[in-house]
């Protein structure tokens, strides 16, 4: 208030229908919108794009909505049809297309947190850190105004937590949060000089039968290749990368990240360097 920017509030009517209100004059007058959502629903969180006030995200019961025309029309982002009450939304202070959405899954009251680097087109789940009980959901999220990629997460009865996102969109949890038995080794050789060797080797181990993925991303967080995507029993494994993307094209020299994903959760991430030398 006082900035001249639009402000908004959300809630639900007496018949459990969601509504979202917008004011362009610092609260003197309001325009109300009713997103078309079936069933009992409510708007529990709102964030407005700092550079384009016509772009707004709304946290609902079961979905995150987005409007690009100031609220005239609303559509579901890719994070929809989930049993989550989205109580918290935040935009990265350094990159407003980087969105965090969190809330709780009722019965039990379970942690639920995601982030998107492309305005809601794709989302990746952020698991609860060690020390947060699975039956402690998220009440609200606030972005740090001074540090890019940093948010503060208030939980139901388990304190406030700080989360630092990776600028590439590939989360690398601290070593002490890795489940016992998961391991992801540094690739060899590294740097990987493709003109001298045809592939680099990535070794990893898992403690129990899991649906595993080993994926490669570039420095901007763009998916490059998936080396493993299948159920594997406990044990030690080797993945190999030949320096090509999913279309079979040789990728440029540069820094790349590879990550180990188990059961939909990122277990570990490492960095490698690919070189094309004469």
PDB file of C-alpha atoms in Angstrom:
ATOM      1  CA  UNK A   1       0.000   0.000   0.000  1.00  0.00           C
ATOM      2  CA  UNK A   2       1.303   3.438  -0.897  1.00  0.00           C
ATOM      3  CA  UNK A   3       3.320   2.172  -3.880  1.00  0.00           C
ATOM      4  CA  UNK A   4       0.566   2.652  -6.426  1.00  0.00           C
ATOM      5  CA  UNK A   5       0.780  -1.027  -7.399  1.00  0.00           C
ATOM      6  CA  UNK A   6      -2.283  -3.278  -7.467  1.00  0.00           C
ATOM      7  CA  UNK A   7      -3.004  -5.238  -4.309  1.00  0.00           C
ATOM      8  CA  UNK A   8      -5.067  -8.383  -3.926  1.00  0.00           C
ATOM      9  CA  UNK A   9      -6.784 -10.605  -1.399  1.00  0.00           C
ATOM     10  CA  UNK A  10      -8.391 -14.016  -1.658  1.00  0.00           C
ATOM     11  CA  UNK A  11     -10.749 -16.293   0.227  1.00  0.00           C
ATOM     12  CA  UNK A  12     -13.948 -18.212  -0.171  1.00  0.00           C
ATOM     13  CA  UNK A  13     -17.643 -17.386  -0.122  1.00  0.00           C
ATOM     14  CA  UNK A  14     -20.211 -18.754   2.301  1.00  0.00           C
ATOM     15  CA  UNK A  15     -20.913 -21.553  -0.190  1.00  0.00           C
ATOM     16  CA  UNK A  16     -17.232 -22.558  -0.332  1.00  0.00           C
ATOM     17  CA  UNK A  17     -16.544 -20.972  -3.737  1.00  0.00           C
ATOM     18  CA  UNK A  18     -13.176 -19.205  -4.214  1.00  0.00           C
ATOM     19  CA  UNK A  19     -12.901 -15.484  -4.835  1.00  0.00           C
ATOM     20  CA  UNK A  20     -10.023 -13.108  -5.556  1.00  0.00           C
ATOM     21  CA  UNK A  21     -10.266  -9.336  -5.166  1.00  0.00           C
ATOM     22  CA  UNK A  22      -8.064  -6.692  -6.811  1.00  0.00           C
ATOM     23  CA  UNK A  23      -7.632  -3.018  -6.043  1.00  0.00           C
ATOM     24  CA  UNK A  24      -5.835  -0.486  -8.262  1.00  0.00           C
ATOM     25  CA  UNK A  25      -6.282   2.485  -5.927  1.00  0.00           C
ATOM     26  CA  UNK A  26      -4.695   1.265  -2.683  1.00  0.00           C
ATOM     27  CA  UNK A  27      -7.876  -0.332  -1.393  1.00  0.00           C
ATOM     28  CA  UNK A  28     -10.463   2.382  -2.064  1.00  0.00           C
ATOM     29  CA  UNK A  29     -12.338   0.235  -4.575  1.00  0.00           C
ATOM     30  CA  UNK A  30     -12.201  -3.455  -5.326  1.00  0.00           C
ATOM     31  CA  UNK A  31     -12.923  -5.730  -8.273  1.00  0.00           C
ATOM     32  CA  UNK A  32     -13.846  -9.332  -7.437  1.00  0.00           C
ATOM     33  CA  UNK A  33     -13.132 -12.404  -9.565  1.00  0.00           C
ATOM     34  CA  UNK A  34     -14.503 -15.912  -9.131  1.00  0.00           C
ATOM     35  CA  UNK A  35     -12.176 -18.549 -10.638  1.00  0.00           C
ATOM     36  CA  UNK A  36     -14.112 -21.422 -12.137  1.00  0.00           C
ATOM     37  CA  UNK A  37     -13.152 -24.357  -9.923  1.00  0.00           C
ATOM     38  CA  UNK A  38     -15.397 -27.249  -9.069  1.00  0.00           C
ATOM     39  CA  UNK A  39     -16.065 -28.417  -5.528  1.00  0.00           C
ATOM     40  CA  UNK A  40     -15.223 -26.865  -2.175  1.00  0.00           C
ATOM     41  CA  UNK A  41     -12.315 -24.482  -2.705  1.00  0.00           C
ATOM     42  CA  UNK A  42     -10.656 -21.311  -1.474  1.00  0.00           C
ATOM     43  CA  UNK A  43      -7.861 -18.921  -2.363  1.00  0.00           C
ATOM     44  CA  UNK A  44      -5.250 -19.134   0.407  1.00  0.00           C
ATOM     45  CA  UNK A  45      -2.268 -17.261  -1.110  1.00  0.00           C
ATOM     46  CA  UNK A  46      -1.524 -14.652  -3.798  1.00  0.00           C
ATOM     47  CA  UNK A  47       1.650 -13.227  -5.345  1.00  0.00           C
ATOM     48  CA  UNK A  48       1.884 -10.493  -7.989  1.00  0.00           C
ATOM     49  CA  UNK A  49       4.673 -10.347 -10.562  1.00  0.00           C
ATOM     50  CA  UNK A  50       6.867  -7.324  -9.655  1.00  0.00           C
ATOM     51  CA  UNK A  51       7.402  -6.220 -13.259  1.00  0.00           C
ATOM     52  CA  UNK A  52       3.999  -7.070 -14.728  1.00  0.00           C
ATOM     53  CA  UNK A  53       1.042  -6.644 -12.333  1.00  0.00           C
ATOM     54  CA  UNK A  54      -1.251  -8.429 -14.797  1.00  0.00           C
ATOM     55  CA  UNK A  55       0.559 -11.672 -13.948  1.00  0.00           C
ATOM     56  CA  UNK A  56      -0.685 -13.102 -10.653  1.00  0.00           C
ATOM     57  CA  UNK A  57      -0.401 -16.548  -9.052  1.00  0.00           C
ATOM     58  CA  UNK A  58      -3.031 -17.898  -6.670  1.00  0.00           C
ATOM     59  CA  UNK A  59      -2.627 -20.753  -4.211  1.00  0.00           C
ATOM     60  CA  UNK A  60      -5.840 -22.767  -4.044  1.00  0.00           C
ATOM     61  CA  UNK A  61      -6.936 -26.035  -2.547  1.00  0.00           C
ATOM     62  CA  UNK A  62      -5.488 -28.545  -4.987  1.00  0.00           C
ATOM     63  CA  UNK A  63      -3.857 -26.242  -7.545  1.00  0.00           C
ATOM     64  CA  UNK A  64      -1.790 -23.140  -8.243  1.00  0.00           C
ATOM     65  CA  UNK A  65      -3.566 -20.808 -10.675  1.00  0.00           C
ATOM     66  CA  UNK A  66      -2.129 -18.112 -12.933  1.00  0.00           C
ATOM     67  CA  UNK A  67      -3.567 -15.119 -14.724  1.00  0.00           C
ATOM     68  CA  UNK A  68      -1.783 -13.013 -17.352  1.00  0.00           C
ATOM     69  CA  UNK A  69      -4.599 -10.505 -17.906  1.00  0.00           C
ATOM     70  CA  UNK A  70      -5.059  -9.014 -14.462  1.00  0.00           C
ATOM     71  CA  UNK A  71      -7.579 -11.582 -13.255  1.00  0.00           C
ATOM     72  CA  UNK A  72     -10.026 -11.650 -16.148  1.00  0.00           C
ATOM     73  CA  UNK A  73      -9.157 -15.283 -16.876  1.00  0.00           C
ATOM     74  CA  UNK A  74      -7.409 -17.886 -14.724  1.00  0.00           C
ATOM     75  CA  UNK A  75      -5.778 -21.172 -15.691  1.00  0.00           C
ATOM     76  CA  UNK A  76      -4.158 -23.979 -13.759  1.00  0.00           C
ATOM     77  CA  UNK A  77      -0.383 -24.222 -13.817  1.00  0.00           C
ATOM     78  CA  UNK A  78       1.252 -27.633 -14.149  1.00  0.00           C
ATOM     79  CA  UNK A  79       0.930 -27.926 -10.362  1.00  0.00           C
ATOM     80  CA  UNK A  80      -2.725 -28.973 -10.199  1.00  0.00           C
ATOM     81  CA  UNK A  81      -5.026 -31.798  -9.180  1.00  0.00           C
ATOM     82  CA  UNK A  82      -3.004 -32.481  -6.051  1.00  0.00           C
ATOM     83  CA  UNK A  83      -4.365 -33.050  -2.506  1.00  0.00           C
ATOM     84  CA  UNK A  84      -2.535 -29.964  -1.231  1.00  0.00           C
ATOM     85  CA  UNK A  85      -3.801 -26.813   0.448  1.00  0.00           C
ATOM     86  CA  UNK A  86      -1.440 -24.180  -1.011  1.00  0.00           C
ATOM     87  CA  UNK A  87      -1.032 -21.743   1.884  1.00  0.00           C
ATOM     88  CA  UNK A  88       2.252 -20.230   0.690  1.00  0.00           C
ATOM     89  CA  UNK A  89       3.491 -18.660  -2.550  1.00  0.00           C
ATOM     90  CA  UNK A  90       6.669 -16.636  -3.110  1.00  0.00           C
ATOM     91  CA  UNK A  91       8.579 -15.198  -6.061  1.00  0.00           C
ATOM     92  CA  UNK A  92      12.372 -15.212  -6.116  1.00  0.00           C
ATOM     93  CA  UNK A  93      13.608 -11.667  -5.468  1.00  0.00           C
ATOM     94  CA  UNK A  94      16.142 -11.976  -8.293  1.00  0.00           C
ATOM     95  CA  UNK A  95      14.071 -13.892 -10.853  1.00  0.00           C
ATOM     96  CA  UNK A  96      10.264 -13.456 -10.707  1.00  0.00           C
ATOM     97  CA  UNK A  97       9.636 -16.436 -13.011  1.00  0.00           C
ATOM     98  CA  UNK A  98      11.132 -18.567 -10.235  1.00  0.00           C
ATOM     99  CA  UNK A  99       8.156 -19.483  -8.050  1.00  0.00           C
ATOM    100  CA  UNK A 100       7.857 -21.400  -4.789  1.00  0.00           C
ATOM    101  CA  UNK A 101       4.567 -23.032  -3.793  1.00  0.00           C
ATOM    102  CA  UNK A 102       4.003 -24.781  -0.489  1.00  0.00           C
ATOM    103  CA  UNK A 103       1.306 -26.007   1.772  1.00  0.00           C
ATOM    104  CA  UNK A 104       0.011 -29.066   3.498  1.00  0.00           C
ATOM    105  CA  UNK A 105      -1.585 -32.375   2.661  1.00  0.00           C
ATOM    106  CA  UNK A 106      -4.420 -32.945   5.120  1.00  0.00           C
ATOM    107  CA  UNK A 107      -4.793 -36.133   7.145  1.00  0.00           C
ATOM    108  CA  UNK A 108      -1.987 -36.194   8.063  1.00  0.00           C
ATOM    109  CA  UNK A 109      -0.811 -32.602   7.972  1.00  0.00           C
ATOM    110  CA  UNK A 110       2.178 -33.258   5.668  1.00  0.00           C
ATOM    111  CA  UNK A 111       4.949 -31.005   4.250  1.00  0.00           C
ATOM    112  CA  UNK A 112       4.436 -30.148   0.546  1.00  0.00           C
ATOM    113  CA  UNK A 113       6.806 -27.793  -1.315  1.00  0.00           C
ATOM    114  CA  UNK A 114       7.643 -27.206  -4.987  1.00  0.00           C
ATOM    115  CA  UNK A 115       9.540 -24.706  -7.111  1.00  0.00           C
ATOM    116  CA  UNK A 116       9.233 -23.696 -10.768  1.00  0.00           C
ATOM    117  CA  UNK A 117      11.833 -21.863 -12.842  1.00  0.00           C
ATOM    118  CA  UNK A 118       9.573 -21.080 -15.812  1.00  0.00           C
ATOM    119  CA  UNK A 119       6.475 -19.360 -14.475  1.00  0.00           C
ATOM    120  CA  UNK A 120       4.647 -22.530 -13.498  1.00  0.00           C
ATOM    121  CA  UNK A 121       5.054 -24.584 -16.692  1.00  0.00           C
ATOM    122  CA  UNK A 122       7.131 -27.223 -14.877  1.00  0.00           C
ATOM    123  CA  UNK A 123       7.608 -27.910 -11.169  1.00  0.00           C
ATOM    124  CA  UNK A 124      10.007 -29.964  -9.077  1.00  0.00           C
ATOM    125  CA  UNK A 125       9.335 -31.152  -5.557  1.00  0.00           C
ATOM    126  CA  UNK A 126      11.502 -30.059  -2.613  1.00  0.00           C
ATOM    127  CA  UNK A 127      11.536 -32.722   0.124  1.00  0.00           C
ATOM    128  CA  UNK A 128      11.330 -31.827   3.801  1.00  0.00           C
ATOM    129  CA  UNK A 129      14.729 -31.311   5.459  1.00  0.00           C
ATOM    130  CA  UNK A 130      15.983 -33.532   8.253  1.00  0.00           C
ATOM    131  CA  UNK A 131      14.462 -32.361  11.517  1.00  0.00           C
ATOM    132  CA  UNK A 132      11.015 -31.634  10.078  1.00  0.00           C
ATOM    133  CA  UNK A 133       8.504 -34.321  10.884  1.00  0.00           C
ATOM    134  CA  UNK A 134       6.497 -35.580   7.919  1.00  0.00           C
ATOM    135  CA  UNK A 135       3.311 -34.564   9.741  1.00  0.00           C
ATOM    136  CA  UNK A 136       4.288 -30.872   9.797  1.00  0.00           C
ATOM    137  CA  UNK A 137       2.834 -28.942   6.874  1.00  0.00           C
ATOM    138  CA  UNK A 138       3.726 -25.481   5.572  1.00  0.00           C
ATOM    139  CA  UNK A 139       1.752 -22.424   6.682  1.00  0.00           C
ATOM    140  CA  UNK A 140       3.448 -19.643   4.711  1.00  0.00           C
ATOM    141  CA  UNK A 141       6.497 -18.776   2.567  1.00  0.00           C
ATOM    142  CA  UNK A 142       8.404 -15.481   2.351  1.00  0.00           C
ATOM    143  CA  UNK A 143      11.174 -14.672  -0.134  1.00  0.00           C
ATOM    144  CA  UNK A 144      14.346 -12.965   1.080  1.00  0.00           C
ATOM    145  CA  UNK A 145      14.504  -9.516  -0.552  1.00  0.00           C
ATOM    146  CA  UNK A 146      18.313  -9.378  -0.413  1.00  0.00           C
ATOM    147  CA  UNK A 147      19.345 -12.918  -1.388  1.00  0.00           C
ATOM    148  CA  UNK A 148      18.272 -14.503  -4.660  1.00  0.00           C
ATOM    149  CA  UNK A 149      16.829 -17.993  -4.398  1.00  0.00           C
ATOM    150  CA  UNK A 150      16.326 -17.821  -0.626  1.00  0.00           C
ATOM    151  CA  UNK A 151      12.959 -18.356   1.064  1.00  0.00           C
ATOM    152  CA  UNK A 152      11.777 -18.753   4.651  1.00  0.00           C
ATOM    153  CA  UNK A 153       9.209 -21.460   5.347  1.00  0.00           C
ATOM    154  CA  UNK A 154       6.879 -21.323   8.354  1.00  0.00           C
ATOM    155  CA  UNK A 155       5.538 -24.717   9.374  1.00  0.00           C
ATOM    156  CA  UNK A 156       2.645 -25.856  11.531  1.00  0.00           C
ATOM    157  CA  UNK A 157       4.325 -26.336  14.889  1.00  0.00           C
ATOM    158  CA  UNK A 158       7.883 -27.031  13.745  1.00  0.00           C
ATOM    159  CA  UNK A 159       9.447 -23.594  13.422  1.00  0.00           C
ATOM    160  CA  UNK A 160      10.693 -21.516  10.496  1.00  0.00           C
ATOM    161  CA  UNK A 161      13.151 -22.976   7.996  1.00  0.00           C
ATOM    162  CA  UNK A 162      15.471 -21.364   5.447  1.00  0.00           C
ATOM    163  CA  UNK A 163      15.856 -22.857   1.969  1.00  0.00           C
ATOM    164  CA  UNK A 164      18.506 -21.905  -0.607  1.00  0.00           C
ATOM    165  CA  UNK A 165      17.669 -22.895  -4.175  1.00  0.00           C
ATOM    166  CA  UNK A 166      20.326 -23.708  -6.739  1.00  0.00           C
ATOM    167  CA  UNK A 167      20.548 -21.163  -9.595  1.00  0.00           C
ATOM    168  CA  UNK A 168      20.448 -24.043 -12.058  1.00  0.00           C
ATOM    169  CA  UNK A 169      17.210 -25.479 -10.750  1.00  0.00           C
ATOM    170  CA  UNK A 170      19.046 -28.597  -9.584  1.00  0.00           C
ATOM    171  CA  UNK A 171      18.897 -28.903  -5.824  1.00  0.00           C
ATOM    172  CA  UNK A 172      21.983 -30.129  -4.022  1.00  0.00           C
ATOM    173  CA  UNK A 173      21.058 -30.979  -0.421  1.00  0.00           C
ATOM    174  CA  UNK A 174      23.731 -30.825   2.281  1.00  0.00           C
ATOM    175  CA  UNK A 175      25.575 -34.083   2.865  1.00  0.00           C
ATOM    176  CA  UNK A 176      23.946 -34.565   6.258  1.00  0.00           C
ATOM    177  CA  UNK A 177      20.479 -34.686   4.650  1.00  0.00           C
ATOM    178  CA  UNK A 178      21.319 -37.609   2.322  1.00  0.00           C
ATOM    179  CA  UNK A 179      19.572 -40.827   3.314  1.00  0.00           C
ATOM    180  CA  UNK A 180      22.039 -43.399   4.610  1.00  0.00           C
ATOM    181  CA  UNK A 181      23.278 -45.638   1.816  1.00  0.00           C
ATOM    182  CA  UNK A 182      22.760 -43.227  -1.089  1.00  0.00           C
ATOM    183  CA  UNK A 183      25.976 -42.162  -2.785  1.00  0.00           C
ATOM    184  CA  UNK A 184      26.839 -40.321  -5.981  1.00  0.00           C
ATOM    185  CA  UNK A 185      30.511 -40.241  -6.912  1.00  0.00           C
ATOM    186  CA  UNK A 186      32.393 -37.680  -8.962  1.00  0.00           C
ATOM    187  CA  UNK A 187      32.375 -38.650 -12.627  1.00  0.00           C
ATOM    188  CA  UNK A 188      35.606 -39.906 -14.154  1.00  0.00           C
ATOM    189  CA  UNK A 189      37.307 -38.565 -16.086  1.00  0.00           C
ATOM    190  CA  UNK A 190      36.539 -35.009 -15.060  1.00  0.00           C
ATOM    191  CA  UNK A 191      37.034 -32.763 -16.937  1.00  0.00           C
ATOM    192  CA  UNK A 192      35.599 -34.979 -19.655  1.00  0.00           C
ATOM    193  CA  UNK A 193      37.564 -34.293 -22.874  1.00  0.00           C
ATOM    194  CA  UNK A 194      35.342 -35.932 -25.466  1.00  0.00           C
ATOM    195  CA  UNK A 195      37.966 -35.928 -28.223  1.00  0.00           C
ATOM    196  CA  UNK A 196      40.198 -38.146 -26.036  1.00  0.00           C
ATOM    197  CA  UNK A 197      37.614 -40.472 -24.442  1.00  0.00           C
ATOM    198  CA  UNK A 198      34.152 -41.296 -25.726  1.00  0.00           C
ATOM    199  CA  UNK A 199      32.341 -41.303 -22.403  1.00  0.00           C
ATOM    200  CA  UNK A 200      32.555 -40.418 -18.735  1.00  0.00           C
ATOM    201  CA  UNK A 201      31.536 -42.795 -15.953  1.00  0.00           C
ATOM    202  CA  UNK A 202      29.209 -41.955 -13.053  1.00  0.00           C
ATOM    203  CA  UNK A 203      29.090 -44.364 -10.106  1.00  0.00           C
ATOM    204  CA  UNK A 204      26.253 -44.390  -7.577  1.00  0.00           C
ATOM    205  CA  UNK A 205      24.772 -46.660  -4.917  1.00  0.00           C
ATOM    206  CA  UNK A 206      21.330 -47.055  -3.317  1.00  0.00           C
ATOM    207  CA  UNK A 207      20.280 -48.749  -0.044  1.00  0.00           C
ATOM    208  CA  UNK A 208      17.043 -50.378  -1.237  1.00  0.00           C
ATOM    209  CA  UNK A 209      14.927 -51.035  -4.308  1.00  0.00           C
ATOM    210  CA  UNK A 210      13.977 -47.674  -5.823  1.00  0.00           C
ATOM    211  CA  UNK A 211      12.745 -46.076  -9.034  1.00  0.00           C
ATOM    212  CA  UNK A 212      15.999 -44.364  -9.994  1.00  0.00           C
ATOM    213  CA  UNK A 213      16.904 -41.582 -12.373  1.00  0.00           C
ATOM    214  CA  UNK A 214      20.317 -40.222 -13.270  1.00  0.00           C
ATOM    215  CA  UNK A 215      19.830 -36.957 -15.163  1.00  0.00           C
ATOM    216  CA  UNK A 216      22.082 -34.299 -16.664  1.00  0.00           C
ATOM    217  CA  UNK A 217      21.361 -30.557 -16.798  1.00  0.00           C
ATOM    218  CA  UNK A 218      23.221 -27.604 -18.221  1.00  0.00           C
ATOM    219  CA  UNK A 219      24.257 -24.512 -16.279  1.00  0.00           C
ATOM    220  CA  UNK A 220      20.840 -22.876 -16.885  1.00  0.00           C
ATOM    221  CA  UNK A 221      18.949 -25.856 -15.499  1.00  0.00           C
ATOM    222  CA  UNK A 222      17.834 -27.166 -18.904  1.00  0.00           C
ATOM    223  CA  UNK A 223      17.460 -30.936 -19.089  1.00  0.00           C
ATOM    224  CA  UNK A 224      20.144 -32.441 -21.335  1.00  0.00           C
ATOM    225  CA  UNK A 225      19.891 -36.202 -20.958  1.00  0.00           C
ATOM    226  CA  UNK A 226      18.520 -39.025 -18.804  1.00  0.00           C
ATOM    227  CA  UNK A 227      21.020 -41.833 -18.331  1.00  0.00           C
ATOM    228  CA  UNK A 228      18.951 -44.062 -16.024  1.00  0.00           C
ATOM    229  CA  UNK A 229      15.162 -44.248 -15.590  1.00  0.00           C
ATOM    230  CA  UNK A 230      14.091 -47.565 -14.086  1.00  0.00           C
ATOM    231  CA  UNK A 231      13.608 -49.534 -10.874  1.00  0.00           C
ATOM    232  CA  UNK A 232      16.871 -50.864  -9.435  1.00  0.00           C
ATOM    233  CA  UNK A 233      17.604 -53.095  -6.468  1.00  0.00           C
ATOM    234  CA  UNK A 234      19.964 -52.034  -3.698  1.00  0.00           C
ATOM    235  CA  UNK A 235      23.607 -51.992  -4.697  1.00  0.00           C
ATOM    236  CA  UNK A 236      26.264 -50.135  -6.652  1.00  0.00           C
ATOM    237  CA  UNK A 237      25.772 -49.057 -10.272  1.00  0.00           C
ATOM    238  CA  UNK A 238      27.497 -47.298 -13.138  1.00  0.00           C
ATOM    239  CA  UNK A 239      25.970 -44.801 -15.583  1.00  0.00           C
ATOM    240  CA  UNK A 240      27.784 -43.596 -18.697  1.00  0.00           C
ATOM    241  CA  UNK A 241      27.432 -40.339 -20.613  1.00  0.00           C
ATOM    242  CA  UNK A 242      28.780 -39.816 -24.115  1.00  0.00           C
ATOM    243  CA  UNK A 243      28.407 -36.040 -24.181  1.00  0.00           C
ATOM    244  CA  UNK A 244      25.183 -36.076 -26.201  1.00  0.00           C
ATOM    245  CA  UNK A 245      21.688 -34.749 -25.451  1.00  0.00           C
ATOM    246  CA  UNK A 246      18.359 -36.574 -25.678  1.00  0.00           C
ATOM    247  CA  UNK A 247      18.271 -35.965 -29.454  1.00  0.00           C
ATOM    248  CA  UNK A 248      21.713 -37.506 -29.949  1.00  0.00           C
ATOM    249  CA  UNK A 249      23.439 -34.184 -30.581  1.00  0.00           C
ATOM    250  CA  UNK A 250      26.887 -33.460 -29.148  1.00  0.00           C
ATOM    251  CA  UNK A 251      26.499 -30.703 -26.545  1.00  0.00           C
ATOM    252  CA  UNK A 252      28.881 -27.736 -26.268  1.00  0.00           C
ATOM    253  CA  UNK A 253      31.817 -27.491 -23.898  1.00  0.00           C
ATOM    254  CA  UNK A 254      30.860 -26.197 -20.476  1.00  0.00           C
ATOM    255  CA  UNK A 255      29.754 -26.956 -16.942  1.00  0.00           C
ATOM    256  CA  UNK A 256      27.033 -29.565 -16.473  1.00  0.00           C
ATOM    257  CA  UNK A 257      25.267 -31.010 -13.447  1.00  0.00           C
ATOM    258  CA  UNK A 258      24.217 -34.612 -12.907  1.00  0.00           C
ATOM    259  CA  UNK A 259      21.816 -35.696 -10.206  1.00  0.00           C
ATOM    260  CA  UNK A 260      20.558 -38.871  -8.596  1.00  0.00           C
ATOM    261  CA  UNK A 261      16.770 -39.026  -8.128  1.00  0.00           C
ATOM    262  CA  UNK A 262      15.058 -41.732  -6.071  1.00  0.00           C
ATOM    263  CA  UNK A 263      11.309 -42.002  -5.695  1.00  0.00           C
ATOM    264  CA  UNK A 264      10.852 -38.541  -7.204  1.00  0.00           C
ATOM    265  CA  UNK A 265      13.253 -36.857  -4.756  1.00  0.00           C
ATOM    266  CA  UNK A 266      16.696 -35.495  -5.578  1.00  0.00           C
ATOM    267  CA  UNK A 267      19.224 -37.346  -3.434  1.00  0.00           C
ATOM    268  CA  UNK A 268      22.477 -35.758  -4.628  1.00  0.00           C
ATOM    269  CA  UNK A 269      23.885 -33.501  -7.332  1.00  0.00           C
ATOM    270  CA  UNK A 270      27.427 -33.089  -8.662  1.00  0.00           C
ATOM    271  CA  UNK A 271      29.134 -30.875 -11.202  1.00  0.00           C
ATOM    272  CA  UNK A 272      31.228 -31.924 -14.190  1.00  0.00           C
ATOM    273  CA  UNK A 273      33.075 -30.177 -17.002  1.00  0.00           C
ATOM    274  CA  UNK A 274      32.848 -31.195 -20.655  1.00  0.00           C
ATOM    275  CA  UNK A 275      35.628 -30.066 -22.988  1.00  0.00           C
ATOM    276  CA  UNK A 276      35.998 -30.177 -26.751  1.00  0.00           C
ATOM    277  CA  UNK A 277      39.705 -29.741 -27.369  1.00  0.00           C
ATOM    278  CA  UNK A 278      41.626 -29.923 -30.633  1.00  0.00           C
TER     279      UNK A 278
END
